[in-house]
Tab-separated table of C-alpha atoms and ligand atoms in Angstrom:
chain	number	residue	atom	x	y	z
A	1	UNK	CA	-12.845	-2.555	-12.594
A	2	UNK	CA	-13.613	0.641	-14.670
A	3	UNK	CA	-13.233	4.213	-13.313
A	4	UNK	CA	-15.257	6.084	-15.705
A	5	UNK	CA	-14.490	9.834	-14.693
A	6	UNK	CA	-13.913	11.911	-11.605
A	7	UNK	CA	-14.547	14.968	-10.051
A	8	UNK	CA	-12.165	16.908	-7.745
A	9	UNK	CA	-13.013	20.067	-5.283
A	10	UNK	CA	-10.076	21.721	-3.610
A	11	UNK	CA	-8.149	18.714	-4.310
A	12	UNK	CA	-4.361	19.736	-3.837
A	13	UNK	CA	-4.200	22.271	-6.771
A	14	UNK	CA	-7.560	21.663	-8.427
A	15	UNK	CA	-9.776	23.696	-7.729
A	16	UNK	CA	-12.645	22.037	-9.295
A	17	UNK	CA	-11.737	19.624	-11.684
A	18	UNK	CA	-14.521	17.114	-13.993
A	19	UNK	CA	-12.722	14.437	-16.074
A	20	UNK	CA	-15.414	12.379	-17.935
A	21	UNK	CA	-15.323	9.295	-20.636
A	22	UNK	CA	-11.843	7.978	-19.511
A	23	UNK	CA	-10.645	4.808	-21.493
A	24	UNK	CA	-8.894	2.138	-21.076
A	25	UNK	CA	-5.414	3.394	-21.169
A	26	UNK	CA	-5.669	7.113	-20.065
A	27	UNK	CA	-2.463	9.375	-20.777
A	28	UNK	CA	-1.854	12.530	-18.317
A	29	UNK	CA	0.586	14.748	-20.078
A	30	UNK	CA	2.089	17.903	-18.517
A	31	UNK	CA	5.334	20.395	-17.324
A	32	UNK	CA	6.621	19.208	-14.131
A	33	UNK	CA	4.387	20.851	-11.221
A	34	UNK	CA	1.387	20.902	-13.129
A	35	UNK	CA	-0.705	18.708	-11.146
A	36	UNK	CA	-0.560	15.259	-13.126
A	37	UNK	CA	0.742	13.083	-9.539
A	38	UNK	CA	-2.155	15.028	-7.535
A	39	UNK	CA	-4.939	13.314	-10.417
A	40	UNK	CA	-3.609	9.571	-9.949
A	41	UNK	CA	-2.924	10.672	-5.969
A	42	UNK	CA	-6.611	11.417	-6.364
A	43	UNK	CA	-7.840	8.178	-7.621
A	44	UNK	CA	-5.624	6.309	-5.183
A	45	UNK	CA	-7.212	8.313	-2.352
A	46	UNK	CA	-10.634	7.431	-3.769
A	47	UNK	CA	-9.765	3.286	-2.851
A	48	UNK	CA	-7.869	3.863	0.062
A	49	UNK	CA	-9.086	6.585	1.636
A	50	UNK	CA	-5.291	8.111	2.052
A	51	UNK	CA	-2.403	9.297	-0.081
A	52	UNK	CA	0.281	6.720	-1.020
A	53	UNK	CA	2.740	9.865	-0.978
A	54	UNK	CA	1.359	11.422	3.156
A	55	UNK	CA	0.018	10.583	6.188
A	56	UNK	CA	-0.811	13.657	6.529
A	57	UNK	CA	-4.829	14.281	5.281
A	58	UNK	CA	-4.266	18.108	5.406
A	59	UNK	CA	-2.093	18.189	2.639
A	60	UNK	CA	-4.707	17.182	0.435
A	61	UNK	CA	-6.995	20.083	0.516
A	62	UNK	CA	-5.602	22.964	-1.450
A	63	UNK	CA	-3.893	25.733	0.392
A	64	UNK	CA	-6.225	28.174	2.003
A	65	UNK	CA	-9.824	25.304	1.802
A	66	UNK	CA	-10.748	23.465	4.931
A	67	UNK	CA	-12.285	20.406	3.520
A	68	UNK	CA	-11.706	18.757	-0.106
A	69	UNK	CA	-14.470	16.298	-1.763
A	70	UNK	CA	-13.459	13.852	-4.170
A	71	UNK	CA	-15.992	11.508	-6.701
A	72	UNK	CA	-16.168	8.612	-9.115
A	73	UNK	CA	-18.234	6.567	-10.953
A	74	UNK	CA	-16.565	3.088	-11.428
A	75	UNK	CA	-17.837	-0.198	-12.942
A	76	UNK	CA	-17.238	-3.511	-11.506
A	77	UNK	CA	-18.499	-6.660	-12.294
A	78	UNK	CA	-21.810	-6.588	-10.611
A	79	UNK	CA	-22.946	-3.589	-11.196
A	80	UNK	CA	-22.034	0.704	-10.907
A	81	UNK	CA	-21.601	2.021	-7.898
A	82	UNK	CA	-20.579	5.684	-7.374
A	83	UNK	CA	-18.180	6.828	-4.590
A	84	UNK	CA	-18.273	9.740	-2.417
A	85	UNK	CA	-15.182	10.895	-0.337
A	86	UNK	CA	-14.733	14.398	2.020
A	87	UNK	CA	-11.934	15.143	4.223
A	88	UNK	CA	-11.976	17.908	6.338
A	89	UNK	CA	-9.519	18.878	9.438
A	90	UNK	CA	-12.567	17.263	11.381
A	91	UNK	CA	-11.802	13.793	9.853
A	92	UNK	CA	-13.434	11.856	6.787
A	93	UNK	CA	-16.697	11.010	4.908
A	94	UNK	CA	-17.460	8.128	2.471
A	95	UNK	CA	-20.320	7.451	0.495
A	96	UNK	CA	-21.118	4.557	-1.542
A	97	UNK	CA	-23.763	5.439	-3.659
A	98	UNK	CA	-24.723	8.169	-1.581
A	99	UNK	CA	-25.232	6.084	1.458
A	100	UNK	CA	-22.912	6.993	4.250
A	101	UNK	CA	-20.870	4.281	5.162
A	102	UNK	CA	-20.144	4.005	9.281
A	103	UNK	CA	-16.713	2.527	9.069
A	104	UNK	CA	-13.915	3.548	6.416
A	105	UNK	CA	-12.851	-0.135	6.163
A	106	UNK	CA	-16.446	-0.862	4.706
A	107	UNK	CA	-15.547	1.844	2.032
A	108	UNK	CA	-12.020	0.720	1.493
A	109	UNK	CA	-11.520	-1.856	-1.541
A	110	UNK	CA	-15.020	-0.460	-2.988
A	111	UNK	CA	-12.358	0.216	-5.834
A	112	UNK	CA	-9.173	-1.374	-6.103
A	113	UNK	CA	-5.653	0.127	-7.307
A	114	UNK	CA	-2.238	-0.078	-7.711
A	115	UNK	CA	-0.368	2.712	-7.564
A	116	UNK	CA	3.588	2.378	-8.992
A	117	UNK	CA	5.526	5.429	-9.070
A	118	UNK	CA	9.307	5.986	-8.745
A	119	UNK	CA	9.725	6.244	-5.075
A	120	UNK	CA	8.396	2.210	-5.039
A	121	UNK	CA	12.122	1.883	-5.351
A	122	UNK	CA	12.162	2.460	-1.635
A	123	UNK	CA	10.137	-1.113	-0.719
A	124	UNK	CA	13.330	-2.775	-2.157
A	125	UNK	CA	16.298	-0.125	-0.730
A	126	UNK	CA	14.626	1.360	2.120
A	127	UNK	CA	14.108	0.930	5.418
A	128	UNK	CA	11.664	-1.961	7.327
A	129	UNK	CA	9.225	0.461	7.846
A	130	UNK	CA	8.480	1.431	4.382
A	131	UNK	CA	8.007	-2.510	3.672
A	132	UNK	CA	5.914	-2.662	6.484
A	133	UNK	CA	3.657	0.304	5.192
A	134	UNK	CA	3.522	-1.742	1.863
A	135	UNK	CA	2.432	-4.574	3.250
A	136	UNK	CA	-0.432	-2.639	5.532
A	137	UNK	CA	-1.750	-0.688	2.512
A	138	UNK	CA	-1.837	-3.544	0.089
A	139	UNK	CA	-3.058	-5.970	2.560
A	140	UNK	CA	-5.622	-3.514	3.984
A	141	UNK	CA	-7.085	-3.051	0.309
A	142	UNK	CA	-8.037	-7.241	-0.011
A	143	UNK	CA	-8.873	-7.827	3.732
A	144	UNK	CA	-11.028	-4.728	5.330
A	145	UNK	CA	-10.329	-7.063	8.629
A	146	UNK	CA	-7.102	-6.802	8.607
A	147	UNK	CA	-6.971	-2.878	9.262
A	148	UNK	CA	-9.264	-3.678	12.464
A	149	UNK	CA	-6.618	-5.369	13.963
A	150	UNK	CA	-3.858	-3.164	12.612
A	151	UNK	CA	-5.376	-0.020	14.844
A	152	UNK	CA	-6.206	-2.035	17.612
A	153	UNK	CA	-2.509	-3.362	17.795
A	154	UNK	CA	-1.199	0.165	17.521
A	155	UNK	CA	-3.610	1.227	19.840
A	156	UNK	CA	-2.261	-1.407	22.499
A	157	UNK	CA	1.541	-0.337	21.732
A	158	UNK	CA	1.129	2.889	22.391
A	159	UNK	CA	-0.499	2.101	26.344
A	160	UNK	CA	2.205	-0.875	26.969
A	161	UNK	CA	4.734	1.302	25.530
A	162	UNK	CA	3.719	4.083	27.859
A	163	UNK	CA	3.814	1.479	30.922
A	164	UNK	CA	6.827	0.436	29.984
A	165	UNK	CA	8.537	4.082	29.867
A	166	UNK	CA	7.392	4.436	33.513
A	167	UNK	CA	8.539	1.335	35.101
A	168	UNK	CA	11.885	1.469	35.461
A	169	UNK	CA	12.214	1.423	39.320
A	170	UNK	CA	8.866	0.419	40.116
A	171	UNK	CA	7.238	-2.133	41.911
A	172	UNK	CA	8.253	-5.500	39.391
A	173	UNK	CA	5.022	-7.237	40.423
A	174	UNK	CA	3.061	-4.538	39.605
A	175	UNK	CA	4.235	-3.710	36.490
A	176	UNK	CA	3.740	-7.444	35.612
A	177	UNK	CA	0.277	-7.395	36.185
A	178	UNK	CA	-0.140	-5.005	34.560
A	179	UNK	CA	2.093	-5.665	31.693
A	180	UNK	CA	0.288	-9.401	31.239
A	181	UNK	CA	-3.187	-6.735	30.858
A	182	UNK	CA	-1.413	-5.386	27.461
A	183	UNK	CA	0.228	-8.604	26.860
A	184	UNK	CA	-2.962	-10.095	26.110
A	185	UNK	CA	-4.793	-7.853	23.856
A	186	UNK	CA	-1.149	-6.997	21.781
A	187	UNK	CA	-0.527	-11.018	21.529
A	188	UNK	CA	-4.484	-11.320	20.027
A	189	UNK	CA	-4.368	-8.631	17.219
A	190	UNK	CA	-0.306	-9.079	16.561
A	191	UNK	CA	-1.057	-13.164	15.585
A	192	UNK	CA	-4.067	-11.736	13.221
A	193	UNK	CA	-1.725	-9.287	11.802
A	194	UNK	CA	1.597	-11.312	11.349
A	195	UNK	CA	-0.792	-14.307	9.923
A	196	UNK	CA	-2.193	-12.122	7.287
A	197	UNK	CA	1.194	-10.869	6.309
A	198	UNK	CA	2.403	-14.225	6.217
A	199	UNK	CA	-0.018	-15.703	4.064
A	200	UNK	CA	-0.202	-12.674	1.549
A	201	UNK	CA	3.772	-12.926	0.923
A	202	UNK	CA	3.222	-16.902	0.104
A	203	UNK	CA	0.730	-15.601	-2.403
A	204	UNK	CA	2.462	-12.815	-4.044
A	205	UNK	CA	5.556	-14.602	-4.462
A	206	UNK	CA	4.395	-17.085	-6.532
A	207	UNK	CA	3.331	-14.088	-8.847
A	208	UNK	CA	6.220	-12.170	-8.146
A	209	UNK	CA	8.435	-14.716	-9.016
A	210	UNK	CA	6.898	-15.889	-12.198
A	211	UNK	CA	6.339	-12.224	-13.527
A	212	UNK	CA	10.100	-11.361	-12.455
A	213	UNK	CA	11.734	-14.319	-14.863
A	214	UNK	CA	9.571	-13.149	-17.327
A	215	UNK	CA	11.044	-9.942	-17.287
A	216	UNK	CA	14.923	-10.535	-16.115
A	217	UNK	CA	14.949	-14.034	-17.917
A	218	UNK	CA	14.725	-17.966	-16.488
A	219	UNK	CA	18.333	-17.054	-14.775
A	220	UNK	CA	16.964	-14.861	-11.693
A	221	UNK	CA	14.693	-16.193	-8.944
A	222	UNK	CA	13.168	-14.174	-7.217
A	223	UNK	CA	12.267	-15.192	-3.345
A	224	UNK	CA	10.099	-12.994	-1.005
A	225	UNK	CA	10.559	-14.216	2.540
A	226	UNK	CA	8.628	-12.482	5.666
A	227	UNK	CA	11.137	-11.310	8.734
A	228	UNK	CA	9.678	-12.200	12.097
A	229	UNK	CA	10.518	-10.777	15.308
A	230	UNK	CA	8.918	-14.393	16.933
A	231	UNK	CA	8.563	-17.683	15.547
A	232	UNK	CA	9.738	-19.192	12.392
A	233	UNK	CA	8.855	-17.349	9.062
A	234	UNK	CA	6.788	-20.006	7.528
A	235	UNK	CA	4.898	-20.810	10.636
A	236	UNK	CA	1.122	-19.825	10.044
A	237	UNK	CA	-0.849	-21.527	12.815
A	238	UNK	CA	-2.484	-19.167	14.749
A	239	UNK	CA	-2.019	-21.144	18.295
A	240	UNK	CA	1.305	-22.092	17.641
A	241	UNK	CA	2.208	-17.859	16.653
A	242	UNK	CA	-0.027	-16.927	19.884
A	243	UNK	CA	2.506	-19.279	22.241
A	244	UNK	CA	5.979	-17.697	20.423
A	245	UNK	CA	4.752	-14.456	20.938
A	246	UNK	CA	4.185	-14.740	24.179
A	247	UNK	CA	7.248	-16.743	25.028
A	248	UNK	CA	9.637	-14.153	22.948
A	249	UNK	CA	7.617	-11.010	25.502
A	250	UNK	CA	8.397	-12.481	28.317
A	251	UNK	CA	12.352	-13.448	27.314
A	252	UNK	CA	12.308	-9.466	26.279
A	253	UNK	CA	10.766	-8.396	29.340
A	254	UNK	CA	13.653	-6.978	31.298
A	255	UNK	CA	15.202	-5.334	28.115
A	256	UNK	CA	12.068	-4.014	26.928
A	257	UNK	CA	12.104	-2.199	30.284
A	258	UNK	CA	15.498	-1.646	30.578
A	259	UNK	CA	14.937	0.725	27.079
A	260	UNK	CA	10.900	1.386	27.452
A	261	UNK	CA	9.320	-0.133	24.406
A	262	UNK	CA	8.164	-2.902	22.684
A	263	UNK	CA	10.782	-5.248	21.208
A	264	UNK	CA	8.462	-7.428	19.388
A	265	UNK	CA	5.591	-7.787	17.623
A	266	UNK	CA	4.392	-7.044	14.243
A	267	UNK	CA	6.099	-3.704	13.871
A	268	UNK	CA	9.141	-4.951	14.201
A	269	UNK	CA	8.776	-7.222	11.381
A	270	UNK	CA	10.349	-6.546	7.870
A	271	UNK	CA	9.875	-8.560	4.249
A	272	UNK	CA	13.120	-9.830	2.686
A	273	UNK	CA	14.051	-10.063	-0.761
A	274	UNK	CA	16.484	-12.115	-2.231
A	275	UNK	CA	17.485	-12.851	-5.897
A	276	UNK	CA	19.167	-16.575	-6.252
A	277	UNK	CA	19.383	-16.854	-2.539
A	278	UNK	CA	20.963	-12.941	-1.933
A	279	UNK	CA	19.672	-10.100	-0.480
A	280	UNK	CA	18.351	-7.486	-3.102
A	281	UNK	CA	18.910	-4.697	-0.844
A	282	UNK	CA	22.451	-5.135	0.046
A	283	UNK	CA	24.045	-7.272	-3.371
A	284	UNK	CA	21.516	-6.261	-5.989
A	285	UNK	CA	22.424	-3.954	-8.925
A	286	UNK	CA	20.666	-1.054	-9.439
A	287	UNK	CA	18.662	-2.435	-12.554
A	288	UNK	CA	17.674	-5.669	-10.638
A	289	UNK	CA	16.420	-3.347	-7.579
A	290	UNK	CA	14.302	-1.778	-10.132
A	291	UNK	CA	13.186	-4.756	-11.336
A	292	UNK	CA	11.780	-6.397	-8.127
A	293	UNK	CA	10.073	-3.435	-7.444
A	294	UNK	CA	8.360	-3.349	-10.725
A	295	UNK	CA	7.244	-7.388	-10.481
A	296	UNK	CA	6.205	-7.019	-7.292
A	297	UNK	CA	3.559	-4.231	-8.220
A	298	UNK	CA	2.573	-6.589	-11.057
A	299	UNK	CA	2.363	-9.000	-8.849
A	300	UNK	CA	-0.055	-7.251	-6.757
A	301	UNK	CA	-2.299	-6.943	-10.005
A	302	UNK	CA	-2.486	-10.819	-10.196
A	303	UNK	CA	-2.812	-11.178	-6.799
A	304	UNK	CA	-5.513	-8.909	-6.662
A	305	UNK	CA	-8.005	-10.531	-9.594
A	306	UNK	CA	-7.306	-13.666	-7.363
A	307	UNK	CA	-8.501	-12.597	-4.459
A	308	UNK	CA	-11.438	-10.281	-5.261
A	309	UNK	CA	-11.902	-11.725	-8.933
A	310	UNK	CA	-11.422	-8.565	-10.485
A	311	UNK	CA	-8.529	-6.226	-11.921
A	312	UNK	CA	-7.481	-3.664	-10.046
A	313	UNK	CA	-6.654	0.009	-11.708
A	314	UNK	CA	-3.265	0.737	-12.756
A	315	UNK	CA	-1.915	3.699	-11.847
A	316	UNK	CA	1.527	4.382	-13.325
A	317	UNK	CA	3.269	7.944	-12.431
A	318	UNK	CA	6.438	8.813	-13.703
A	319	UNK	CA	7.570	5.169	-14.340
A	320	UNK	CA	6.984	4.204	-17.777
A	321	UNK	CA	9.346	6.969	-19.544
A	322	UNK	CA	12.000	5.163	-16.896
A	323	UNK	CA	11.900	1.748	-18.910
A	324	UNK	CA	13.565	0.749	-21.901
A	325	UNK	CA	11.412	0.065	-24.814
A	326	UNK	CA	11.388	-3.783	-24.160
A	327	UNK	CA	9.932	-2.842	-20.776
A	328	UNK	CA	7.604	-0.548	-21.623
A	329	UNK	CA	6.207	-3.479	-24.528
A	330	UNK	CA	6.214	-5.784	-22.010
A	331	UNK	CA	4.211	-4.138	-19.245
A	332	UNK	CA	1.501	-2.243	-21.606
A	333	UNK	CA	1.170	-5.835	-23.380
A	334	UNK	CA	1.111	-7.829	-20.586
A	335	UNK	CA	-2.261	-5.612	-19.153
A	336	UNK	CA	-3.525	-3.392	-22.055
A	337	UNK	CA	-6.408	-5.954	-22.683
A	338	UNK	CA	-7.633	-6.551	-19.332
A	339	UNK	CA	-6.113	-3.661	-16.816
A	340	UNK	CA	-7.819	-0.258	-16.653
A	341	UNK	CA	-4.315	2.014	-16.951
A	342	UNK	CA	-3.338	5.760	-16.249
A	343	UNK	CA	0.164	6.791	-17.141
A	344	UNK	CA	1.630	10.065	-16.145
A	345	UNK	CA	4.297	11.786	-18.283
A	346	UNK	CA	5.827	14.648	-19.124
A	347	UNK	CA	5.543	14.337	-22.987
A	348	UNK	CA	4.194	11.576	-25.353
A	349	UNK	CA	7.661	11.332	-27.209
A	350	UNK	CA	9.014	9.781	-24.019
A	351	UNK	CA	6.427	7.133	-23.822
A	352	UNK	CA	6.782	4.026	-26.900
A	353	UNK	CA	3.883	5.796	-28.856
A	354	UNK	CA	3.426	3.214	-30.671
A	355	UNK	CA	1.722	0.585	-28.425
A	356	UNK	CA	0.089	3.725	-27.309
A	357	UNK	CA	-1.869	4.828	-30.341
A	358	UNK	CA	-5.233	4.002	-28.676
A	359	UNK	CA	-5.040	5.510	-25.240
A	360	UNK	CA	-7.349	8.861	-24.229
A	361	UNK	CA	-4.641	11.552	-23.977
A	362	UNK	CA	-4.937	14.403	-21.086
A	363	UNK	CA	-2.862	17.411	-20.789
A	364	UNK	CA	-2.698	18.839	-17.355
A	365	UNK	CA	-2.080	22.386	-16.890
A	366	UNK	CA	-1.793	24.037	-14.053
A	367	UNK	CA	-5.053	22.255	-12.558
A	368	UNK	CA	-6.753	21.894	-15.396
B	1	ATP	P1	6.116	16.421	-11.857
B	1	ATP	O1	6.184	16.227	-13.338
B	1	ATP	O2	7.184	17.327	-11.383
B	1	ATP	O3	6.001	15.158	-11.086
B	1	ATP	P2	3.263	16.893	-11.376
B	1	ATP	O4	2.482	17.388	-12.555
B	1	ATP	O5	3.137	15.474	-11.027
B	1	ATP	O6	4.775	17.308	-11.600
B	1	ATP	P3	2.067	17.435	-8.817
B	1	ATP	O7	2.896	16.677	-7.881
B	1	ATP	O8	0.773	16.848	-9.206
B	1	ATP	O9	2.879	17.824	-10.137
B	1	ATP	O10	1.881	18.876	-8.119
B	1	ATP	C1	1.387	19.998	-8.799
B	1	ATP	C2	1.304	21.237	-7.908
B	1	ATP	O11	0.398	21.019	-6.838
B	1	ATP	C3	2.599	21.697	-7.252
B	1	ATP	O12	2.972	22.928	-7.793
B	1	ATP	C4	2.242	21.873	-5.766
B	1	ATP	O13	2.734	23.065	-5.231
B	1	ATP	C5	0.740	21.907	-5.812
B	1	ATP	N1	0.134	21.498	-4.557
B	1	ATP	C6	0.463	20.454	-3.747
B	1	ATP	N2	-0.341	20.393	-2.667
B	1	ATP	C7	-1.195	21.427	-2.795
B	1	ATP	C8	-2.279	21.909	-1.987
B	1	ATP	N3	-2.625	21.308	-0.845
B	1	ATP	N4	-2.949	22.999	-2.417
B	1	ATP	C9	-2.613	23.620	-3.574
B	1	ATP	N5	-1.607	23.224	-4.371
B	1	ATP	C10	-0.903	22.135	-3.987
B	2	MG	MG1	4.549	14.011	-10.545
């Protein structure tokens, strides 16, 4: 997958902005504040349709514009096709070569990225919820289907959460019925959801793992394990999830409630990491924290080309001056040939220049 320019209106702080001919390793250079995140923020929008750094559309369109429109004309291995994306405060609008496209998931994974940037750190140290957000973005990106079931679900939590803030006191058998209504549909789209997850982990370990040796040496193993709030963690069949599910609602029904939400499900999940059988997050050192992060973004490249049969984009901002020289020869070897790559930085003499020699060089100024 080739991006092969893009154009930005009222992006963030481009006004308009026309980048053309970009190769395959593409250096943005620039002061801090200059705008270099908001140009790979741009091309990450462009594939997923949202930020990797907000939820929060708005804060995409520069300051005092009501709608932003962002382009690009990408290769892939069956052809061109040319993307079209506007967000306004009314909501969003994506083309695929000029044709409209009804649902966002259809537009989603039209091009394919991975974004790593310093605050990755946070899928390793953080909290479940940033893990959980990895694992909807990435996911979302490979299997269009899965986001269906990721609205629905939250669409479901929010009603049975509701019920469940009002029944304290009620009539039980009434709330029952009415729970088993929500139980239903939140059972149906949670097994889709937690199945997905489950079999996307298995997959990106094995990269994960094999990429992380490479990188720490044959002495660390590196074990992704998924963190289920029903059933066991390997367990994948969809009839067998369906029956814990419900089983592990109706144990929680009298605490969920006594405290008026949902105690289990999907959201409640996490993703583990351990290196030689201990947690990363609690007994790893700073440098093998880092480290997991960065094979498990490699990872995703792999596991990408697997699924779809194509590389993804790179997208590297900020991260590259943060590696030792080793590193950085490691990861520009490891994907120079085959991985379309954009690298922000703040000056070329930070970056190992010398496996850089080739790359298209940038430098971003104030929005230009
Ligand atoms: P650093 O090296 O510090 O990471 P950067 O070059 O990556 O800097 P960006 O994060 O891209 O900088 O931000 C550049 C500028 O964009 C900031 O000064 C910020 O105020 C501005 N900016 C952010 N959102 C908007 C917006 N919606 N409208 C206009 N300007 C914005
Ligand atoms: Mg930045």
């Amino acid at each position: 997958m080739f991006v092969n320019n893009i154009v930005l209106q009222q992006y963030r702080n481009y006004e308009q902005l026309e980048l053309n001919e970009f190769g395959p390793v593409n250096l943005l250079i620039g002061q801090n504040a200059q705008g270099k995140t908001n140009l790979v923020e741009a091309i990450f929008v462009l594939a997923l349709t949202k930020s990797h750094r907000t939820s929060r559309d708005k804060e995409l369109i520069s300051f005092g514009a009501t709608s932003t429109h962002l382009a690009a004309d990408v290769d892939k291995k069956y052809g061109k096709i040319r993307l079209d994306l506007a967000l306004s405060t009314q909501g969003k609008k994506a083309k695929i070569n000029g044709l409209e496209q009804r649902k966002l998931s259809d537009f989603i994974g039209s091009l394919n990225v991975v974004m790593f940037a310093p605050e990755d750190l946070e899928i390793v140290k953080g909290t479940p919820g940033v893990r959980r957000r990895f694992l909807d973005m990435e996911i979302g990106q490979v299997a269009p289907g899965y986001l269906y079931h990721l609205q629905q679900y939250q669409k479901v939590l929010v009603q049975r959460n509701n019920l469940l803030k009002q029944a304290w006191g009620k009539d039980m058998a009434s709330v029952q019925l009415m729970l088993e209504v929500w139980n239903e549909q939140l059972v149906e789209h949670g097994v889709k959801i937690v199945k997905k997850r489950k079999q996307f982990i298995t997959k990106l370990q094995k990269w994960a793992q094999a990429i992380h040796e490479g990188i720490a040496g044959g002495t660390e193993e590196l074990k992704l394990t998924y963190v289920p709030s029903f059933s066991e963690p390997e367990e994948e069949d969809e009839a067998v999830l369906l029956e814990r599910f419900m089983i592990k609602l109706s144990q929680m029904r009298e605490q969920e409630i006594r405290r008026g939400m949902t105690l289990a499900g999907p959201h409640r999940d996490d993703l583990a990491f351990a290196i030689n059988g201990r947690e990363v997050h609690t007994y790893g050192s700073q440098g093998q924290q880092r480290t997991t992060a960065l094979s498990l973004k490699l990872a995703e490249i792999e596991l990408i080309h697997e699924e779809i049969g194509e590389y993804p984009v790179l997208l590297l901002d900020d991260v590259l001056s943060e590696l030792d020289p080793y590193r950085q020869t490691q990861l520009i070897e490891t994907f120079q040939s085959k991985v379309q790559t954009f690298i922000t930085a703040t000056g070329v003499e930070t970056l190992n220049a010398e496996r850089l020699k080739d790359a298209n060089i940038y430098h971003v100024h104030d929005g230009h």
